[in-house]
Amino acid sequence: MQPETYYHVYNHANGSENLFRSDENYRYFLRQWVKYIEPIAGTYSYCLMPNHFHALVRVYDENKVLQFIHTKQPTLQGFETLEGFSNTISRQFSHLFNSYTQAYNKMYNRRGSLFIPNFKRIEITSNDYLTKVIHYLSVRKAGIHHNPIHHRFGKQYDDWPHSSYNPLISNQPTRLQRQEVIEWFGSTEAFKSFHQQNIIYPDQIKLESSTKTPNPPRV
């Protein structure tokens, strides 16, 4: 994962397991997300489902990530290679998954891994791609906010409490990059209207292999 780059990040539980069995599980996962991911990436959108999750993030620049790493490794002068930077970001996600798994295992008296190894991340390469990721995920045919409807956990986007849809359309304090998200769509009402559209993408559109020239929203 590269600095100042947007990614669609997702992962799934092992086999037929669930990641979340109770509301407290969802809340705890978000608390751990704040602890491990917020210091190295901004979060723009997310959806937590019983056995998987999706998130749209933008990795911070090297200096900001280095400031955080200095709290744990004061002698680190910088990242010698982009691979070293990428490994640092990936480790933060590993810490998230491991810490959540340990607490989950203790709560439910289980053992072993909970998440599928090697979480998935897809680079966002254009504004068009970005809005499609928010509404619609290519292969799964379900967007970050469309996901609960696709999986029949609700008929409206605001029916599902474990996504960023409601925080993004509210005026309540949030850790999400809400202002930027709303600016991408033009207004809160435009954001809502976009999500009411029944957007059907041709099968040949593959968001993962988008070849459009990168043109990410300004930060």
Coordinates of N, CA and C in Angstrom, one line a residue:
M1 N 0.9 -1.2 0.0 CA 0.0 0.0 0.0 C 0.9 1.2 0.0
Q2 N 0.6 2.2 -0.8 CA 1.4 3.4 -1.1 C 0.9 4.6 -0.3
P3 N 1.8 5.6 -0.1 CA 1.3 6.8 0.6 C 0.4 7.6 -0.3
E4 N -0.5 8.3 0.4 CA -1.4 9.3 -0.3 C -2.2 8.6 -1.4
T5 N -2.7 7.4 -1.2 CA -3.4 6.6 -2.1 C -4.7 6.0 -1.5
Y6 N -5.7 6.0 -2.3 CA -7.0 5.4 -1.8 C -7.1 3.9 -2.1
Y7 N -7.7 3.2 -1.2 CA -7.9 1.8 -1.3 C -9.2 1.3 -0.8
H8 N -9.8 0.4 -1.5 CA -10.9 -0.4 -1.0 C -10.3 -1.6 -0.3
V9 N -10.5 -1.7 1.0 CA -10.0 -2.8 1.8 C -11.1 -3.7 2.3
Y10 N -10.9 -5.0 2.2 CA -12.0 -5.9 2.7 C -11.4 -7.2 3.2
N11 N -12.1 -7.9 4.0 CA -11.7 -9.2 4.5 C -13.0 -9.9 5.0
H12 N -12.8 -11.2 5.2 CA -13.9 -12.2 5.4 C -13.5 -13.1 6.5
A13 N -14.5 -13.6 7.2 CA -14.2 -14.6 8.3 C -13.8 -15.9 7.6
N14 N -13.1 -16.7 8.4 CA -12.7 -18.1 7.9 C -13.9 -18.9 7.8
G15 N -14.0 -19.7 6.7 CA -15.1 -20.6 6.5 C -16.5 -20.1 6.7
S16 N -17.3 -20.7 7.5 CA -18.6 -20.3 7.7 C -18.8 -19.5 9.0
E17 N -17.7 -19.1 9.6 CA -17.7 -18.3 10.8 C -18.3 -16.9 10.6
N18 N -18.7 -16.3 11.7 CA -19.0 -14.9 11.6 C -17.9 -14.1 12.3
L19 N -17.8 -12.8 11.9 CA -16.9 -11.9 12.5 C -17.6 -11.2 13.7
F20 N -18.9 -11.0 13.6 CA -19.6 -10.3 14.5 C -20.9 -11.1 14.9
R21 N -21.0 -11.3 16.3 CA -22.2 -12.0 16.8 C -23.1 -11.1 17.6
S22 N -22.6 -9.9 17.9 CA -23.4 -9.0 18.8 C -23.1 -7.6 18.4
D23 N -23.9 -6.6 18.9 CA -23.6 -5.2 18.7 C -22.3 -4.8 19.3
E24 N -22.0 -5.4 20.4 CA -20.7 -5.0 21.1 C -19.5 -5.5 20.2
N25 N -19.6 -6.6 19.5 CA -18.6 -7.0 18.6 C -18.3 -5.9 17.5
Y26 N -19.4 -5.4 17.0 CA -19.2 -4.3 15.9 C -18.6 -3.1 16.6
R27 N -19.0 -2.7 17.8 CA -18.5 -1.5 18.4 C -17.0 -1.7 18.7
Y28 N -16.6 -2.9 19.2 CA -15.3 -3.2 19.6 C -14.4 -3.2 18.3
F29 N -14.8 -3.7 17.2 CA -14.0 -3.7 16.0 C -13.7 -2.2 15.6
L30 N -14.7 -1.4 15.7 CA -14.5 0.0 15.3 C -13.5 0.7 16.3
R31 N -13.6 0.4 17.6 CA -12.6 0.9 18.5 C -11.2 0.5 18.2
Q32 N -11.1 -0.8 17.8 CA -9.7 -1.2 17.4 C -9.3 -0.6 16.1
W33 N -10.3 -0.3 15.2 CA -10.0 0.3 13.9 C -9.4 1.7 14.2
V34 N -10.0 2.4 15.1 CA -9.5 3.8 15.5 C -8.1 3.7 16.1
K35 N -7.8 2.6 16.9 CA -6.5 2.5 17.5 C -5.4 2.1 16.5
Y36 N -5.7 1.3 15.5 CA -4.7 0.8 14.7 C -4.7 1.4 13.3
I37 N -5.8 1.8 12.7 CA -5.9 2.2 11.3 C -5.9 3.8 11.3
E38 N -6.7 4.4 12.2 CA -6.8 5.8 12.1 C -5.5 6.6 12.1
P39 N -4.4 6.1 12.8 CA -3.1 6.8 12.8 C -2.4 6.7 11.5
I40 N -2.8 5.8 10.6 CA -2.0 5.7 9.3 C -2.9 5.9 8.1
A41 N -4.2 6.0 8.2 CA -5.1 6.2 7.1 C -6.4 6.9 7.5
G42 N -6.9 7.7 6.6 CA -8.2 8.3 6.8 C -9.3 7.4 6.3
T43 N -10.4 7.3 7.0 CA -11.5 6.4 6.6 C -12.6 7.2 6.0
Y44 N -13.1 6.8 4.9 CA -14.1 7.6 4.1 C -15.4 6.9 4.1
S45 N -15.4 5.6 4.2 CA -16.6 4.8 4.1 C -16.4 3.4 4.6
Y46 N -17.4 2.8 5.2 CA -17.2 1.4 5.7 C -18.6 0.7 5.8
C47 N -18.5 -0.6 5.8 CA -19.7 -1.4 6.1 C -19.3 -2.7 6.8
L48 N -19.8 -3.0 7.9 CA -19.5 -4.2 8.7 C -20.7 -5.1 8.5
M49 N -20.5 -6.3 8.0 CA -21.5 -7.3 7.8 C -21.2 -8.5 8.8
P50 N -22.1 -9.4 9.0 CA -21.8 -10.4 10.0 C -20.6 -11.2 9.8
N51 N -20.3 -11.5 8.5 CA -19.1 -12.4 8.2 C -18.0 -11.7 7.4
H52 N -18.1 -10.4 7.1 CA -17.1 -9.7 6.3 C -17.2 -8.2 6.5
F53 N -16.3 -7.5 6.1 CA -16.3 -6.0 6.1 C -15.7 -5.4 4.9
H54 N -16.1 -4.1 4.6 CA -15.5 -3.3 3.6 C -15.1 -2.0 4.1
A55 N -14.1 -1.3 3.6 CA -13.8 0.0 4.0 C -13.1 0.7 2.8
L56 N -13.3 2.0 2.8 CA -12.6 2.9 1.8 C -11.7 3.8 2.6
V57 N -10.4 3.7 2.4 CA -9.4 4.5 3.1 C -8.4 5.2 2.2
R58 N -7.8 6.2 2.8 CA -6.7 6.8 2.1 C -5.5 6.8 3.0
V59 N -4.4 6.2 2.6 CA -3.2 6.1 3.4 C -2.5 7.5 3.5
Y60 N -2.1 7.8 4.7 CA -1.5 9.1 4.8 C -0.1 9.2 4.2
D61 N 0.5 10.4 4.1 CA 1.8 10.6 3.6 C 2.9 10.0 4.5
E62 N 4.1 9.9 4.0 CA 5.1 9.2 4.8 C 5.4 9.9 6.1
N63 N 5.4 11.3 6.1 CA 5.8 12.0 7.3 C 4.7 11.8 8.4
K64 N 3.5 11.7 8.0 CA 2.4 11.5 9.1 C 2.5 10.1 9.6
V65 N 2.7 9.2 8.7 CA 2.8 7.8 9.2 C 4.1 7.6 10.1
L66 N 5.2 8.3 9.7 CA 6.4 8.2 10.5 C 6.3 8.8 11.8
Q67 N 5.5 9.9 12.0 CA 5.3 10.5 13.3 C 4.6 9.5 14.2
F68 N 3.6 8.7 13.7 CA 3.0 7.7 14.5 C 3.9 6.6 14.8
I69 N 4.7 6.1 13.9 CA 5.7 5.0 14.1 C 6.7 5.4 15.2
H70 N 7.1 6.7 15.2 CA 8.1 7.2 16.1 C 7.6 7.0 17.6
T71 N 6.3 7.0 17.8 CA 5.8 6.8 19.2 C 6.1 5.3 19.6
K72 N 6.4 4.5 18.7 CA 6.7 3.1 19.0 C 8.2 2.7 18.7
Q73 N 8.8 3.4 17.7 CA 10.2 3.2 17.3 C 10.8 4.6 17.2
P74 N 11.2 5.2 18.3 CA 11.8 6.5 18.2 C 13.0 6.7 17.4
T75 N 13.8 5.6 17.2 CA 15.0 5.8 16.4 C 14.9 5.6 14.9
L76 N 13.7 5.3 14.5 CA 13.5 5.1 13.0 C 13.6 6.5 12.3
Q77 N 14.4 6.6 11.3 CA 14.7 7.8 10.6 C 13.8 8.0 9.4
G78 N 13.3 6.9 8.8 CA 12.5 7.0 7.7 C 12.3 5.7 7.0
F79 N 11.6 5.6 6.0 CA 11.3 4.4 5.2 C 12.3 4.3 4.1
E80 N 13.2 3.3 4.0 CA 14.2 3.2 3.0 C 13.6 2.9 1.6
T81 N 12.5 2.2 1.6 CA 11.8 1.8 0.4 C 10.3 1.9 0.5
L82 N 9.6 2.0 -0.6 CA 8.2 1.9 -0.6 C 7.7 0.6 0.0
E83 N 8.4 -0.4 -0.3 CA 8.1 -1.7 0.3 C 8.1 -1.7 1.8
G84 N 9.1 -1.0 2.4 CA 9.1 -0.9 3.8 C 7.9 -0.1 4.3
F85 N 7.5 0.9 3.6 CA 6.3 1.7 4.0 C 5.1 0.8 3.9
S86 N 5.0 0.1 2.8 CA 3.8 -0.8 2.6 C 3.7 -1.8 3.7
N87 N 4.8 -2.4 4.1 CA 4.8 -3.4 5.1 C 4.4 -2.8 6.4
T88 N 4.7 -1.6 6.7 CA 4.3 -0.9 7.9 C 2.8 -0.8 8.0
I89 N 2.2 -0.3 6.8 CA 0.8 -0.2 6.8 C 0.1 -1.5 6.9
S90 N 0.6 -2.6 6.3 CA 0.0 -3.9 6.4 C 0.1 -4.4 7.8
R91 N 1.2 -4.1 8.5 CA 1.3 -4.6 9.9 C 0.2 -4.0 10.8
Q92 N -0.2 -2.7 10.5 CA -1.2 -2.1 11.3 C -2.5 -2.9 11.1
F93 N -2.8 -3.3 9.9 CA -4.0 -4.1 9.6 C -3.9 -5.4 10.3
S94 N -2.7 -6.0 10.3 CA -2.5 -7.3 11.0 C -2.8 -7.1 12.5
H95 N -2.3 -6.0 13.1 CA -2.5 -5.7 14.5 C -4.0 -5.6 14.8
L96 N -4.7 -5.0 13.9 CA -6.2 -4.8 14.0 C -6.8 -6.2 14.1
F97 N -6.5 -7.0 13.1 CA -7.2 -8.4 13.0 C -6.8 -9.2 14.2
N98 N -5.5 -9.2 14.6 CA -5.0 -10.0 15.7 C -5.7 -9.6 17.0
S99 N -5.7 -8.3 17.3 CA -6.3 -7.8 18.5 C -7.7 -8.1 18.6
Y100 N -8.5 -8.0 17.5 CA -9.9 -8.3 17.5 C -10.1 -9.8 17.7
T101 N -9.3 -10.6 17.0 CA -9.4 -12.1 17.1 C -9.2 -12.5 18.6
Q102 N -8.2 -12.0 19.2 CA -7.9 -12.4 20.6 C -9.1 -12.1 21.5
A103 N -9.6 -10.9 21.4 CA -10.8 -10.5 22.2 C -12.0 -11.4 21.9
Y104 N -12.2 -11.6 20.6 CA -13.4 -12.4 20.2 C -13.2 -13.9 20.7
N105 N -12.0 -14.4 20.6 CA -11.8 -15.8 21.0 C -12.0 -15.9 22.5
K106 N -11.6 -14.9 23.3 CA -11.8 -14.9 24.7 C -13.3 -14.8 25.1
M107 N -14.0 -14.0 24.4 CA -15.4 -13.8 24.6 C -16.2 -15.0 24.3
Y108 N -15.8 -15.7 23.3 CA -16.6 -16.9 22.8 C -16.0 -18.2 23.0
N109 N -14.9 -18.2 23.8 CA -14.2 -19.4 24.2 C -13.8 -20.3 22.9
R110 N -13.2 -19.6 22.0 CA -12.8 -20.3 20.8 C -11.3 -20.2 20.6
R111 N -10.7 -20.9 19.6 CA -9.3 -20.8 19.3 C -9.1 -20.6 17.8
G112 N -7.9 -20.2 17.5 CA -7.5 -20.1 16.1 C -7.8 -18.8 15.5
S113 N -7.4 -18.8 14.2 CA -7.6 -17.5 13.4 C -9.1 -17.3 13.1
L114 N -9.4 -16.1 12.9 CA -10.8 -15.7 12.7 C -11.0 -15.1 11.2
F115 N -10.0 -14.3 10.8 CA -10.0 -13.7 9.5 C -9.3 -14.6 8.5
I116 N -9.7 -14.5 7.2 CA -8.9 -15.1 6.1 C -7.6 -14.4 6.1
P117 N -6.4 -15.1 5.9 CA -5.1 -14.4 5.9 C -5.0 -13.5 4.6
N118 N -4.2 -12.5 4.7 CA -3.9 -11.6 3.6 C -5.1 -10.9 3.1
F119 N -5.5 -9.9 3.9 CA -6.7 -9.1 3.6 C -6.5 -8.5 2.2
K120 N -7.6 -8.2 1.5 CA -7.6 -7.7 0.2 C -7.6 -6.2 0.2
R121 N -6.9 -5.6 -0.8 CA -7.0 -4.2 -1.0 C -6.8 -3.9 -2.5
I122 N -7.7 -3.0 -3.0 CA -7.8 -2.6 -4.4 C -7.5 -1.1 -4.4
E123 N -6.5 -0.7 -5.2 CA -6.2 0.7 -5.4 C -7.3 1.4 -6.1
I124 N -7.7 2.6 -5.6 CA -8.7 3.5 -6.3 C -8.0 4.3 -7.3
T125 N -8.4 4.3 -8.6 CA -7.6 4.9 -9.6 C -8.3 6.1 -10.3
S126 N -9.5 6.4 -9.9 CA -10.2 7.5 -10.6 C -11.4 8.0 -9.7
N127 N -11.8 9.2 -10.0 CA -13.0 9.6 -9.2 C -14.2 8.8 -9.5
D128 N -14.4 8.4 -10.8 CA -15.5 7.5 -11.1 C -15.4 6.2 -10.4
Y129 N -14.2 5.6 -10.4 CA -14.0 4.4 -9.6 C -14.4 4.5 -8.2
L130 N -14.0 5.7 -7.6 CA -14.2 5.9 -6.2 C -15.7 5.9 -5.8
T131 N -16.5 6.7 -6.6 CA -17.9 6.7 -6.3 C -18.6 5.4 -6.5
K132 N -18.1 4.6 -7.5 CA -18.6 3.3 -7.8 C -18.3 2.3 -6.6
V133 N -17.1 2.5 -6.0 CA -16.7 1.6 -4.9 C -17.7 1.9 -3.7
I134 N -18.0 3.2 -3.5 CA -18.9 3.5 -2.4 C -20.2 2.9 -2.6
H135 N -20.7 2.9 -3.8 CA -22.1 2.4 -4.1 C -22.1 1.0 -4.5
Y136 N -21.0 0.5 -5.1 CA -21.1 -0.8 -5.8 C -19.7 -1.4 -5.9
L137 N -19.6 -2.6 -5.5 CA -18.4 -3.4 -5.7 C -18.5 -4.3 -6.8
S138 N -17.5 -4.3 -7.7 CA -17.6 -5.0 -9.0 C -18.0 -6.4 -8.9
V139 N -17.1 -7.3 -8.5 CA -17.3 -8.7 -8.6 C -18.5 -9.2 -7.7
R140 N -18.5 -8.6 -6.5 CA -19.5 -9.0 -5.5 C -20.9 -8.3 -5.9
K141 N -20.9 -7.4 -6.8 CA -22.1 -6.7 -7.2 C -22.9 -6.1 -5.9
A142 N -22.1 -5.5 -5.0 CA -22.6 -4.9 -3.9 C -21.7 -3.8 -3.4
G143 N -22.2 -2.6 -3.3 CA -21.3 -1.5 -2.8 C -21.2 -1.4 -1.3
I144 N -20.3 -0.6 -0.9 CA -20.1 -0.5 0.6 C -21.4 -0.2 1.3
H145 N -22.1 0.8 0.7 CA -23.4 1.1 1.3 C -24.6 0.2 0.8
H146 N -24.4 -0.4 -0.4 CA -25.4 -1.2 -1.0 C -25.3 -2.6 -0.3
N147 N -24.2 -2.9 0.3 CA -24.0 -4.3 0.8 C -25.1 -4.9 1.7
P148 N -25.6 -4.1 2.7 CA -26.7 -4.7 3.6 C -27.9 -5.0 2.8
I149 N -28.3 -4.2 1.8 CA -29.4 -4.5 0.9 C -29.2 -5.7 0.1
H150 N -28.0 -5.8 -0.5 CA -27.7 -7.0 -1.3 C -27.8 -8.2 -0.5
H151 N -27.4 -8.2 0.8 CA -27.4 -9.4 1.6 C -28.7 -9.5 2.4
R152 N -29.7 -8.6 2.1 CA -31.1 -8.7 2.6 C -31.1 -8.4 4.1
F153 N -30.2 -7.5 4.6 CA -30.3 -7.1 6.0 C -31.1 -5.8 6.2
G154 N -31.6 -5.3 5.1 CA -32.5 -4.1 5.1 C -33.0 -3.7 3.8
K155 N -34.0 -2.9 3.7 CA -34.6 -2.5 2.5 C -34.1 -1.1 2.1
Q156 N -33.6 -0.3 3.1 CA -33.1 1.0 2.9 C -31.7 1.1 3.4
Y157 N -30.9 2.1 2.9 CA -29.5 2.2 3.3 C -29.4 2.5 4.8
D158 N -30.4 3.2 5.3 CA -30.3 3.6 6.7 C -30.8 2.6 7.7
D159 N -31.3 1.4 7.1 CA -31.8 0.3 8.0 C -30.6 -0.4 8.7
W160 N -29.5 -0.4 8.2 CA -28.4 -1.1 8.7 C -27.5 -0.2 9.6
P161 N -27.3 -0.5 10.9 CA -26.6 0.4 11.7 C -25.1 0.3 11.7
H162 N -24.6 -0.7 11.0 CA -23.1 -0.9 11.1 C -22.4 -0.5 9.8
S163 N -22.8 0.6 9.2 CA -22.2 1.2 8.0 C -22.0 2.7 8.2
S164 N -21.2 3.3 7.3 CA -21.0 4.7 7.4 C -22.1 5.6 6.8
Y165 N -23.1 5.0 6.3 CA -24.1 5.8 5.6 C -24.8 6.8 6.5
N166 N -25.3 6.4 7.6 CA -25.9 7.3 8.5 C -25.0 8.4 9.1
P167 N -23.8 8.0 9.5 CA -22.8 9.1 10.0 C -22.5 10.1 8.9
L168 N -22.5 9.6 7.6 CA -22.1 10.5 6.5 C -23.2 11.5 6.2
I169 N -24.4 11.2 6.5 CA -25.5 12.1 6.1 C -26.0 12.9 7.3
S170 N -25.4 12.7 8.5 CA -25.8 13.4 9.7 C -24.9 14.6 10.0
N171 N -25.2 15.4 11.0 CA -24.4 16.5 11.4 C -23.7 16.2 12.7
Q172 N -23.8 14.9 13.2 CA -23.1 14.5 14.4 C -21.6 14.4 14.2
P173 N -20.8 14.6 15.3 CA -19.4 14.4 15.1 C -19.0 13.0 14.6
T174 N -18.0 12.9 13.8 CA -17.6 11.6 13.3 C -16.1 11.6 13.0
R175 N -15.5 10.4 13.0 CA -14.1 10.3 12.7 C -13.9 10.1 11.2
L176 N -15.0 9.9 10.4 CA -14.9 9.7 9.0 C -14.5 11.1 8.3
Q177 N -14.0 10.9 7.1 CA -13.6 12.1 6.3 C -14.9 12.6 5.6
R178 N -15.9 12.9 6.4 CA -17.2 13.2 5.9 C -17.3 14.4 4.9
Q179 N -16.6 15.5 5.2 CA -16.7 16.6 4.3 C -16.2 16.3 2.9
E180 N -15.1 15.6 2.8 CA -14.6 15.2 1.5 C -15.6 14.3 0.8
V181 N -16.2 13.4 1.5 CA -17.1 12.4 0.8 C -18.3 13.2 0.2
I182 N -18.9 14.1 1.0 CA -20.0 14.9 0.6 C -19.6 15.8 -0.6
E183 N -18.4 16.3 -0.5 CA -18.0 17.2 -1.6 C -17.8 16.4 -2.9
W184 N -17.4 15.1 -2.8 CA -17.3 14.3 -4.1 C -18.7 14.3 -4.8
F185 N -19.7 14.2 -4.0 CA -21.1 14.0 -4.6 C -21.8 15.4 -4.8
G186 N -21.3 16.4 -4.2 CA -21.8 17.8 -4.4 C -22.6 18.3 -3.2
S187 N -23.3 17.4 -2.5 CA -24.1 17.8 -1.4 C -24.6 16.6 -0.7
T188 N -25.1 16.7 0.5 CA -25.7 15.6 1.2 C -26.9 15.0 0.5
E189 N -27.7 15.9 -0.1 CA -28.9 15.5 -0.8 C -28.5 14.7 -2.1
A190 N -27.4 15.2 -2.7 CA -27.0 14.5 -3.9 C -26.4 13.1 -3.6
F191 N -25.8 13.0 -2.4 CA -25.3 11.8 -1.9 C -26.4 10.8 -1.7
K192 N -27.5 11.3 -1.0 CA -28.6 10.4 -0.8 C -29.3 10.0 -2.1
S193 N -29.4 10.9 -3.1 CA -30.1 10.6 -4.3 C -29.3 9.6 -5.1
F194 N -27.9 9.7 -5.1 CA -27.1 8.8 -5.8 C -27.3 7.3 -5.2
H195 N -27.5 7.2 -3.9 CA -27.7 5.9 -3.3 C -29.1 5.3 -3.6
Q196 N -30.0 6.2 -4.0 CA -31.3 5.7 -4.4 C -31.4 5.1 -5.8
Q197 N -30.4 5.4 -6.6 CA -30.4 5.0 -8.0 C -30.1 3.5 -8.0
N198 N -30.8 2.8 -9.0 CA -30.6 1.4 -9.2 C -29.5 1.3 -10.3
I199 N -28.3 1.4 -9.9 CA -27.1 1.4 -10.8 C -26.8 0.0 -11.2
I200 N -26.9 -0.3 -12.4 CA -26.5 -1.6 -12.9 C -25.3 -1.4 -13.8
Y201 N -24.2 -2.1 -13.5 CA -23.0 -2.0 -14.3 C -22.9 -3.2 -15.2
P202 N -22.4 -3.0 -16.5 CA -22.2 -4.1 -17.4 C -21.2 -5.1 -16.8
D203 N -21.4 -6.4 -17.1 CA -20.6 -7.4 -16.5 C -19.1 -7.2 -16.8
Q204 N -18.8 -6.6 -18.0 CA -17.4 -6.4 -18.4 C -16.7 -5.4 -17.6
I205 N -17.4 -4.5 -16.8 CA -16.8 -3.5 -16.0 C -16.1 -4.2 -14.8
K206 N -14.8 -4.1 -14.7 CA -14.1 -4.7 -13.6 C -13.4 -3.6 -12.9
L207 N -13.9 -3.2 -11.7 CA -13.4 -2.1 -11.0 C -11.9 -2.4 -10.6
E208 N -11.6 -3.7 -10.3 CA -10.3 -4.0 -9.8 C -9.2 -3.7 -10.8
S209 N -9.6 -3.7 -12.1 CA -8.5 -3.6 -13.1 C -8.8 -2.3 -13.9
S210 N -9.4 -1.3 -13.3 CA -9.6 0.0 -13.9 C -8.3 0.6 -14.5
T211 N -8.4 1.1 -15.7 CA -7.2 1.6 -16.3 C -7.3 3.1 -16.5
K212 N -8.3 3.7 -15.9 CA -8.4 5.2 -16.1 C -7.3 5.9 -15.4
T213 N -6.9 7.1 -15.9 CA -5.8 7.8 -15.3 C -6.2 8.2 -13.9
P214 N -5.3 8.0 -12.9 CA -5.6 8.4 -11.6 C -5.9 9.9 -11.4
N215 N -7.0 10.2 -10.8 CA -7.3 11.6 -10.5 C -8.1 11.7 -9.2
P216 N -7.4 11.3 -8.1 CA -8.1 11.3 -6.8 C -8.6 12.6 -6.4
P217 N -9.6 12.7 -5.5 CA -10.1 13.9 -5.0 C -9.0 14.6 -4.2
R218 N -9.0 15.9 -4.2 CA -8.0 16.7 -3.5 C -8.2 16.5 -2.0
V219 N -7.0 16.5 -1.3 CA -7.0 16.3 0.1 C -6.4 17.6 0.8

